[in-house]
Amino acid sequence: MPQPMAETRPLRLGVLGCADIAWRRTLPALADVAGLTLTAVASRSAERARRFADRFGCAAVTGYQRLLDRDDVDVVYLPLPVALHGHWVERALSGGRHVLVEKPLAATAAEALRLSGLAASAGLVLRENFTFLHHPQHATVMDLISGGEIGELRAFTGAFGIPPLPGTDIRYRADLGGGALLDVGVYPLRAAQYFLGSTLDVLGSALHTAPTYDVDTSGDVLLRSGEGVCAHLSFGFRHGYRSAYEIWGSAGRIVVERAYAPPPRYRPRIRIEQQDRVERLTLPAADQFAETLRAFVAAVRGEPERGPAPGGRPVAREQLVHASLIDAIRASARGGARDSGAVRAPAPG
Ligand SMILES: NC(=O)c1ccc[n+]([C@@H]2O[C@H](COP(=O)([O-])OP(=O)(O)OC[C@H]3O[C@@H](n4cnc5c(N)ncnc54)[C@H](OP(=O)(O)O)[C@@H]3O)[C@@H](O)[C@H]2O)c1
């Protein structure tokens, strides 16, 4: 169990799993985050743990539980395949650790609700690592919309597609919680939730499994907000790269072309199109992984939360709404929409 922490001491971070995303983005971002220090990384393989530990300057641990048994870990980052989140989030929470878990929190709403309940009853923070929500470019878009730049909202379209991955990738493994909806589809889904609010109905969805695959490899979803604004989402694993959204209003539209995974040095460009003019805003670069880690530290410290839920919507609830929408999309793809006209994500809690 971790020791009680002095308010000023940096939170000591342990990592469960030597994942690619930890190597490329999350752990390099730590250098720019005050109040968080890496103490240990755990892998199923001693060699992988050593490779990470050598690069990032921390202890190497073989076996996830061994990391949780240490007394120098206050918070845990969990970049494991989705199907393993439930088990290891529960273990980390029951050891008294706050948890930052890779997106999506869980493959089903029931599992997300169970884990959120465990965190809430233990008084611990459980955050889903949707880093794009912390990039300031989306708050800028929200400000433009609130300022009336494109009038009343009429439609949202969002797309995230990537070229095929090596056949051994976790995303192609049904037993590990793979599939395009959980891996890439959740990004435009979360973006629709961010801009249109959390009262969304799933009007219809199609999940496609390409021959020889065990998981959904692409999909399309139609949503409708409480105000009657529709969102069309497209996503997949066998696509030319696209990572975008567009918001169309009564007086123009806003287009964001590098929406979900911009590199830390990339200066985002936002295009605003109106009847007689096109304006391009170039924004400062930001590292959304560092921003997410800062927000996680703030949440653990009990400071006001920034980023992932505009308008003061509680982050923990937004995570549950998202998981409910994933369920509703699957139900609709199985034929639920034909019976009922719309599949409403049940209100969490
Ligand atoms: N936030 C983002 O922008 C972002 C971007 C990409 C991915 N992700 C998420 O991050 C997670 C990891 O993705 P990734 O691309 O980094 O995948 P990855 O490189 O395959 O990493 C997954 C890690 O899980 C561990 N693991 C435990 N049991 C495993 C098993 N049976 N098979 C395979 N790996 C197992 C492995 O760590 P050890 O071998 O060291 O134990 C492995 O390194 C996913 O949930 C994904 O959705 C998030």
Short mmCIF file of C-alpha atoms and ligand atoms in Angstrom, two decimals:
data_model
loop_
_atom_site.label_atom_id
_atom_site.label_comp_id
_atom_site.label_asym_id
_atom_site.label_seq_id
_atom_site.Cartn_x
_atom_site.Cartn_y
_atom_site.Cartn_z
CA MET A 1 0.00 0.00 0.00
CA PRO A 2 1.30 3.49 -0.77
CA GLN A 3 2.22 5.78 2.12
CA PRO A 4 -0.03 8.78 2.85
CA MET A 5 1.23 11.54 0.57
CA ALA A 6 2.43 14.94 1.53
CA GLU A 7 0.62 17.48 -0.68
CA THR A 8 3.84 18.78 -2.17
CA ARG A 9 5.51 15.47 -2.97
CA PRO A 10 5.22 14.38 -6.62
CA LEU A 11 2.85 11.49 -7.21
CA ARG A 12 4.81 8.30 -7.83
CA LEU A 13 3.71 6.56 -11.01
CA GLY A 14 3.83 2.86 -11.81
CA VAL A 15 3.06 1.51 -15.30
CA LEU A 16 1.40 -1.85 -15.97
CA GLY A 17 2.48 -3.08 -19.41
CA CYS A 18 5.31 -1.97 -21.69
CA ALA A 19 2.96 -0.86 -24.44
CA ASP A 20 3.83 0.90 -27.66
CA ILE A 21 1.72 3.93 -26.71
CA ALA A 22 3.59 4.24 -23.40
CA TRP A 23 6.94 4.12 -25.21
CA ARG A 24 6.04 6.57 -27.99
CA ARG A 25 3.81 9.14 -26.30
CA THR A 26 2.84 8.79 -22.64
CA LEU A 27 6.20 8.27 -20.94
CA PRO A 28 8.15 10.81 -23.05
CA ALA A 29 5.47 13.39 -22.12
CA LEU A 30 6.16 12.87 -18.40
CA ALA A 31 9.29 15.02 -18.64
CA ASP A 32 7.05 18.10 -19.05
CA VAL A 33 4.62 17.28 -16.25
CA ALA A 34 5.18 18.71 -12.79
CA GLY A 35 3.98 16.70 -9.82
CA LEU A 36 4.37 13.24 -11.34
CA THR A 37 7.45 11.02 -11.26
CA LEU A 38 7.93 7.56 -12.74
CA THR A 39 9.11 4.98 -10.22
CA ALA A 40 8.53 1.61 -11.91
CA VAL A 41 7.37 -0.13 -15.08
CA ALA A 42 6.07 -3.68 -15.13
CA SER A 43 5.97 -6.15 -17.98
CA ARG A 44 5.27 -9.84 -18.40
CA SER A 45 8.79 -9.93 -19.84
CA ALA A 46 11.88 -8.99 -17.79
CA GLU A 47 13.66 -7.90 -20.96
CA ARG A 48 10.89 -5.46 -22.02
CA ALA A 49 10.67 -4.01 -18.51
CA ARG A 50 14.45 -3.45 -18.52
CA ARG A 51 14.34 -1.74 -21.92
CA PHE A 52 11.68 0.71 -20.68
CA ALA A 53 13.39 1.22 -17.32
CA ASP A 54 16.72 2.01 -19.00
CA ARG A 55 15.17 4.64 -21.27
CA PHE A 56 12.89 6.29 -18.70
CA GLY A 57 15.07 5.93 -15.60
CA CYS A 58 12.99 3.85 -13.20
CA ALA A 59 12.77 0.37 -11.67
CA ALA A 60 12.02 -2.63 -13.89
CA VAL A 61 9.49 -5.11 -12.52
CA THR A 62 8.54 -8.49 -13.95
CA GLY A 63 4.84 -9.15 -13.38
CA TYR A 64 2.05 -6.62 -12.89
CA GLN A 65 1.07 -7.71 -9.38
CA ARG A 66 4.68 -7.26 -8.21
CA LEU A 67 4.44 -3.60 -9.19
CA LEU A 68 1.18 -3.23 -7.26
CA ASP A 69 2.85 -4.84 -4.22
CA ARG A 70 5.48 -2.07 -4.06
CA ASP A 71 5.14 0.74 -1.56
CA ASP A 72 6.56 3.47 -3.83
CA VAL A 73 3.60 3.69 -6.23
CA ASP A 74 0.73 6.15 -5.64
CA VAL A 75 -0.88 6.15 -9.08
CA VAL A 76 -1.00 3.62 -11.91
CA TYR A 77 -1.07 4.05 -15.69
CA LEU A 78 -2.58 1.03 -17.40
CA PRO A 79 -1.97 0.76 -21.18
CA LEU A 80 -3.20 -2.82 -21.51
CA PRO A 81 -5.58 -4.35 -24.09
CA VAL A 82 -9.20 -3.47 -23.28
CA ALA A 83 -10.16 -6.99 -22.16
CA LEU A 84 -7.57 -6.81 -19.36
CA HIS A 85 -8.68 -3.43 -18.01
CA GLY A 86 -11.33 -4.81 -15.66
CA HIS A 87 -9.02 -7.17 -13.81
CA TRP A 88 -6.07 -4.83 -13.46
CA VAL A 89 -8.03 -1.64 -12.77
CA GLU A 90 -9.76 -3.51 -9.96
CA ARG A 91 -6.43 -4.76 -8.57
CA ALA A 92 -4.91 -1.27 -8.69
CA LEU A 93 -7.94 0.34 -7.03
CA SER A 94 -8.10 -2.30 -4.34
CA GLY A 95 -4.42 -1.51 -3.61
CA GLY A 96 -5.42 2.13 -3.00
CA ARG A 97 -4.04 3.52 -6.29
CA HIS A 98 -5.59 6.17 -8.48
CA VAL A 99 -5.74 4.89 -12.06
CA LEU A 100 -5.24 6.37 -15.51
CA VAL A 101 -6.43 3.64 -17.89
CA GLU A 102 -6.05 3.65 -21.65
CA LYS A 103 -9.15 4.28 -23.70
CA PRO A 104 -11.70 2.87 -23.71
CA LEU A 105 -12.20 2.30 -19.99
CA ALA A 106 -14.17 -0.89 -20.65
CA ALA A 107 -15.72 -2.85 -23.48
CA THR A 108 -19.22 -2.67 -21.96
CA ALA A 109 -21.25 -0.21 -19.92
CA ALA A 110 -21.76 -2.78 -17.15
CA GLU A 111 -17.99 -3.14 -16.73
CA ALA A 112 -17.42 0.62 -16.84
CA LEU A 113 -20.11 1.08 -14.19
CA ARG A 114 -18.60 -1.63 -11.98
CA LEU A 115 -15.11 -0.10 -12.14
CA SER A 116 -16.38 3.45 -11.61
CA GLY A 117 -18.33 2.22 -8.58
CA LEU A 118 -15.19 0.64 -7.12
CA ALA A 119 -13.25 3.88 -7.62
CA ALA A 120 -16.01 6.05 -6.16
CA SER A 121 -16.49 3.90 -3.09
CA ALA A 122 -12.73 3.90 -2.43
CA GLY A 123 -12.49 7.66 -2.97
CA LEU A 124 -10.02 7.15 -5.83
CA VAL A 125 -9.72 8.78 -9.23
CA LEU A 126 -10.30 6.59 -12.31
CA ARG A 127 -9.67 8.37 -15.59
CA GLU A 128 -9.83 7.17 -19.16
CA ASN A 129 -6.84 8.30 -21.24
CA PHE A 130 -8.71 10.06 -24.07
CA THR A 131 -5.84 12.42 -24.72
CA PHE A 132 -7.34 14.30 -27.66
CA LEU A 133 -9.98 15.82 -25.37
CA HIS A 134 -7.18 17.66 -23.57
CA HIS A 135 -5.77 19.28 -26.70
CA PRO A 136 -6.70 22.97 -26.55
CA GLN A 137 -7.71 22.99 -30.24
CA HIS A 138 -11.12 21.51 -29.34
CA ALA A 139 -11.78 24.11 -26.64
CA THR A 140 -10.99 26.72 -29.31
CA VAL A 141 -13.58 25.12 -31.63
CA MET A 142 -16.09 25.07 -28.79
CA ASP A 143 -15.43 28.78 -28.14
CA LEU A 144 -15.96 29.55 -31.84
CA ILE A 145 -19.29 27.71 -31.79
CA SER A 146 -20.38 29.42 -28.55
CA GLY A 147 -19.37 32.76 -30.08
CA GLY A 148 -21.82 32.16 -32.94
CA GLU A 149 -19.15 31.77 -35.65
CA ILE A 150 -21.16 29.12 -37.56
CA GLY A 151 -24.66 29.88 -36.23
CA GLU A 152 -26.89 27.12 -34.90
CA LEU A 153 -25.51 23.57 -35.06
CA ARG A 154 -26.95 21.44 -37.86
CA ALA A 155 -24.67 18.41 -38.16
CA PHE A 156 -21.43 16.77 -36.94
CA THR A 157 -19.33 14.36 -38.98
CA GLY A 158 -16.29 12.60 -37.55
CA ALA A 159 -13.89 10.06 -39.05
CA PHE A 160 -10.93 8.07 -37.81
CA GLY A 161 -9.36 5.48 -40.08
CA ILE A 162 -5.93 3.89 -40.22
CA PRO A 163 -4.18 1.56 -42.69
CA PRO A 164 -3.95 -2.18 -41.89
CA LEU A 165 -1.72 -3.17 -38.97
CA PRO A 166 0.50 -6.25 -38.61
CA GLY A 167 -1.66 -9.37 -38.20
CA THR A 168 -0.40 -9.95 -34.66
CA ASP A 169 -1.68 -6.59 -33.37
CA ILE A 170 -3.88 -6.66 -30.25
CA ARG A 171 -6.55 -4.78 -32.23
CA TYR A 172 -7.27 -7.93 -34.29
CA ARG A 173 -7.75 -10.15 -31.22
CA ALA A 174 -11.37 -10.61 -30.13
CA ASP A 175 -10.21 -12.21 -26.85
CA LEU A 176 -8.25 -9.03 -25.98
CA GLY A 177 -11.13 -6.65 -26.77
CA GLY A 178 -9.97 -5.72 -30.26
CA GLY A 179 -12.02 -4.26 -33.08
CA ALA A 180 -12.39 -0.97 -34.88
CA LEU A 181 -15.25 0.39 -32.76
CA LEU A 182 -13.30 0.09 -29.50
CA ASP A 183 -10.01 1.19 -31.02
CA VAL A 184 -10.72 4.01 -33.50
CA GLY A 185 -14.52 4.43 -33.51
CA VAL A 186 -14.53 5.64 -29.94
CA TYR A 187 -12.64 8.83 -30.95
CA PRO A 188 -15.25 10.42 -33.22
CA LEU A 189 -17.89 9.07 -30.83
CA ARG A 190 -16.28 10.91 -27.92
CA ALA A 191 -15.88 14.02 -30.08
CA ALA A 192 -19.62 13.94 -30.91
CA GLN A 193 -20.33 13.65 -27.19
CA TYR A 194 -17.99 16.57 -26.49
CA PHE A 195 -19.69 18.91 -28.97
CA LEU A 196 -23.32 17.71 -28.95
CA GLY A 197 -23.68 16.79 -25.26
CA SER A 198 -24.29 13.50 -23.53
CA THR A 199 -27.95 12.99 -24.44
CA LEU A 200 -27.38 11.05 -27.64
CA ASP A 201 -29.55 8.41 -29.31
CA VAL A 202 -28.08 5.86 -31.66
CA LEU A 203 -30.33 5.98 -34.74
CA GLY A 204 -28.42 3.31 -36.58
CA SER A 205 -25.05 1.67 -36.95
CA ALA A 206 -23.23 -0.85 -39.14
CA LEU A 207 -20.18 -2.77 -37.97
CA HIS A 208 -18.35 -4.62 -40.71
CA THR A 209 -15.98 -7.58 -40.32
CA ALA A 210 -13.70 -8.07 -43.30
CA PRO A 211 -13.08 -11.66 -44.48
CA THR A 212 -10.47 -13.56 -42.41
CA TYR A 213 -10.79 -11.18 -39.41
CA ASP A 214 -12.31 -12.06 -36.01
CA VAL A 215 -13.24 -8.48 -35.05
CA ASP A 216 -15.13 -5.57 -36.59
CA THR A 217 -12.75 -3.81 -38.98
CA SER A 218 -14.88 -0.77 -39.84
CA GLY A 219 -18.12 0.91 -38.96
CA ASP A 220 -20.57 3.75 -39.44
CA VAL A 221 -22.87 5.26 -36.83
CA LEU A 222 -25.71 7.77 -36.93
CA LEU A 223 -26.52 9.61 -33.69
CA ARG A 224 -29.05 12.29 -32.74
CA SER A 225 -28.61 14.75 -29.89
CA GLY A 226 -31.29 15.94 -27.49
CA GLU A 227 -31.55 19.11 -29.64
CA GLY A 228 -32.10 17.06 -32.79
CA VAL A 229 -28.62 17.55 -34.27
CA CYS A 230 -27.34 14.42 -36.03
CA ALA A 231 -23.80 13.05 -36.07
CA HIS A 232 -22.36 10.65 -38.62
CA LEU A 233 -19.25 8.73 -37.58
CA SER A 234 -17.04 6.58 -39.85
CA PHE A 235 -14.07 4.55 -38.72
CA GLY A 236 -11.92 1.57 -39.59
CA PHE A 237 -8.64 -0.29 -39.78
CA ARG A 238 -8.36 -0.72 -43.55
CA HIS A 239 -8.47 2.90 -44.62
CA GLY A 240 -6.28 5.69 -45.86
CA TYR A 241 -5.32 7.66 -42.76
CA ARG A 242 -7.96 10.18 -41.69
CA SER A 243 -8.42 11.77 -38.29
CA ALA A 244 -10.96 14.57 -38.68
CA TYR A 245 -14.25 16.18 -37.78
CA GLU A 246 -16.46 18.83 -39.23
CA ILE A 247 -19.21 20.81 -37.55
CA TRP A 248 -21.78 22.37 -39.86
CA GLY A 249 -24.00 25.17 -38.70
CA SER A 250 -26.66 27.53 -40.08
CA ALA A 251 -24.00 30.12 -40.96
CA GLY A 252 -20.93 28.06 -41.89
CA ARG A 253 -18.77 25.15 -40.88
CA ILE A 254 -15.61 24.37 -38.93
CA VAL A 255 -13.20 21.69 -40.11
CA VAL A 256 -10.44 20.10 -38.00
CA GLU A 257 -8.20 17.77 -40.03
CA ARG A 258 -5.75 16.48 -37.38
CA ALA A 259 -8.24 15.92 -34.61
CA TYR A 260 -7.41 12.83 -32.59
CA ALA A 261 -3.67 12.13 -32.58
CA PRO A 262 -1.68 15.23 -33.54
CA PRO A 263 2.05 14.98 -32.76
CA PRO A 264 3.30 17.21 -29.92
CA ARG A 265 5.02 19.72 -32.23
CA TYR A 266 2.18 19.97 -34.73
CA ARG A 267 0.52 23.39 -34.94
CA PRO A 268 -3.20 22.60 -35.45
CA ARG A 269 -5.07 24.27 -38.28
CA ILE A 270 -8.76 25.00 -37.97
CA ARG A 271 -10.71 26.02 -41.07
CA ILE A 272 -13.78 28.21 -40.70
CA GLU A 273 -15.94 28.47 -43.81
CA GLN A 274 -18.73 31.01 -44.14
CA GLN A 275 -20.74 32.27 -47.12
CA ASP A 276 -18.15 34.82 -48.30
CA ARG A 277 -14.95 33.88 -46.60
CA VAL A 278 -12.65 31.09 -45.51
CA GLU A 279 -10.46 31.67 -42.48
CA ARG A 280 -7.62 29.41 -41.34
CA LEU A 281 -6.50 29.59 -37.75
CA THR A 282 -3.11 28.14 -36.87
CA LEU A 283 -2.91 27.37 -33.17
CA PRO A 284 0.06 26.80 -30.86
CA ALA A 285 1.39 23.23 -30.68
CA ALA A 286 0.40 21.21 -27.61
CA ASP A 287 1.27 17.77 -26.31
CA GLN A 288 -2.11 16.24 -25.51
CA PHE A 289 -0.46 13.40 -23.58
CA ALA A 290 1.26 15.86 -21.23
CA GLU A 291 -2.02 17.80 -20.90
CA THR A 292 -3.85 14.60 -19.95
CA LEU A 293 -1.25 13.69 -17.34
CA ARG A 294 -1.51 17.20 -15.86
CA ALA A 295 -5.29 16.87 -15.68
CA PHE A 296 -4.92 13.48 -13.99
CA VAL A 297 -2.57 14.96 -11.37
CA ALA A 298 -5.05 17.80 -10.80
CA ALA A 299 -7.92 15.31 -10.36
CA VAL A 300 -5.92 13.26 -7.84
CA ARG A 301 -5.03 16.47 -5.97
CA GLY A 302 -8.72 17.39 -5.89
CA GLU A 303 -8.15 20.48 -8.02
CA PRO A 304 -10.71 21.66 -10.60
CA GLU A 305 -10.69 19.45 -13.68
CA ARG A 306 -9.81 20.76 -17.10
CA GLY A 307 -10.42 19.47 -20.55
CA PRO A 308 -12.49 16.45 -21.26
CA ALA A 309 -16.02 17.57 -20.44
CA PRO A 310 -17.11 21.06 -21.42
CA GLY A 311 -19.71 23.01 -19.51
CA GLY A 312 -18.76 21.54 -16.15
CA ARG A 313 -20.13 18.07 -17.00
CA PRO A 314 -18.59 15.60 -14.51
CA VAL A 315 -15.82 13.57 -16.17
CA ALA A 316 -16.68 10.32 -14.38
CA ARG A 317 -20.23 10.50 -15.71
CA GLU A 318 -19.10 11.33 -19.24
CA GLN A 319 -16.99 8.14 -19.21
CA LEU A 320 -20.10 6.11 -18.33
CA VAL A 321 -22.22 7.80 -20.98
CA HIS A 322 -19.52 6.89 -23.49
CA ALA A 323 -19.54 3.23 -22.43
CA SER A 324 -23.35 3.18 -22.69
CA LEU A 325 -23.12 4.56 -26.22
CA ILE A 326 -20.69 1.77 -27.17
CA ASP A 327 -23.29 -0.75 -25.97
CA ALA A 328 -26.06 1.05 -27.86
CA ILE A 329 -24.00 1.09 -31.08
CA ARG A 330 -23.44 -2.66 -30.85
CA ALA A 331 -27.14 -3.26 -30.11
CA SER A 332 -28.09 -1.16 -33.10
CA ALA A 333 -25.62 -2.97 -35.37
CA ARG A 334 -27.21 -6.26 -34.29
CA GLY A 335 -30.62 -4.96 -35.39
CA GLY A 336 -31.94 -3.04 -32.38
CA ALA A 337 -32.48 0.09 -34.45
CA ARG A 338 -34.84 -1.74 -36.82
CA ASP A 339 -37.11 -2.66 -33.90
CA SER A 340 -37.17 0.54 -31.92
CA GLY A 341 -36.20 3.34 -34.28
CA ALA A 342 -33.42 4.43 -31.95
CA VAL A 343 -31.29 2.81 -29.28
CA ARG A 344 -30.90 5.14 -26.35
CA ALA A 345 -27.80 4.82 -24.21
CA PRO A 346 -29.21 4.07 -20.74
CA ALA A 347 -28.51 6.81 -18.20
CA PRO A 348 -25.50 5.66 -16.17
CA GLY A 349 -25.85 5.03 -12.47
N1 LIG B 1 -4.60 7.31 -25.84
C1 LIG B 1 -4.16 7.07 -27.06
O1 LIG B 1 -3.96 7.98 -27.87
C2 LIG B 1 -3.88 5.66 -27.48
C3 LIG B 1 -3.16 5.39 -28.64
C4 LIG B 1 -2.86 4.06 -28.96
C5 LIG B 1 -3.33 3.03 -28.14
N2 LIG B 1 -4.07 3.34 -27.04
C6 LIG B 1 -4.59 2.27 -26.17
O2 LIG B 1 -3.49 1.76 -25.42
C7 LIG B 1 -3.63 0.36 -25.20
C8 LIG B 1 -2.39 -0.35 -25.72
O3 LIG B 1 -2.25 -0.10 -27.11
P1 LIG B 1 -0.82 -0.28 -27.83
O4 LIG B 1 -0.99 0.09 -29.23
O5 LIG B 1 0.22 0.43 -27.06
O6 LIG B 1 -0.66 -1.86 -27.74
P2 LIG B 1 0.61 -2.80 -27.40
O7 LIG B 1 1.88 -2.15 -27.82
O8 LIG B 1 0.28 -4.13 -27.97
O9 LIG B 1 0.63 -2.83 -25.83
C9 LIG B 1 -0.22 -3.61 -25.05
C10 LIG B 1 0.57 -4.09 -23.85
O10 LIG B 1 -0.28 -4.91 -23.07
C11 LIG B 1 0.47 -5.89 -22.42
N3 LIG B 1 -0.23 -7.17 -22.50
C12 LIG B 1 -0.69 -7.87 -21.45
N4 LIG B 1 -1.26 -9.00 -21.83
C13 LIG B 1 -1.16 -9.05 -23.18
C14 LIG B 1 -1.55 -10.01 -24.14
N5 LIG B 1 -2.18 -11.15 -23.81
N6 LIG B 1 -1.27 -9.75 -25.43
C15 LIG B 1 -0.66 -8.61 -25.80
N7 LIG B 1 -0.26 -7.66 -24.90
C16 LIG B 1 -0.52 -7.88 -23.61
C17 LIG B 1 1.84 -5.95 -23.09
O11 LIG B 1 2.77 -5.49 -22.14
P3 LIG B 1 3.93 -6.46 -21.54
O12 LIG B 1 4.23 -7.44 -22.62
O13 LIG B 1 5.02 -5.50 -21.29
O14 LIG B 1 3.39 -7.08 -20.32
C18 LIG B 1 1.75 -4.97 -24.24
O15 LIG B 1 2.92 -4.22 -24.37
C19 LIG B 1 -4.94 -0.03 -25.89
O16 LIG B 1 -5.97 -0.04 -24.91
C20 LIG B 1 -5.19 1.09 -26.89
O17 LIG B 1 -6.57 1.31 -27.13
C21 LIG B 1 -4.34 4.61 -26.71
#
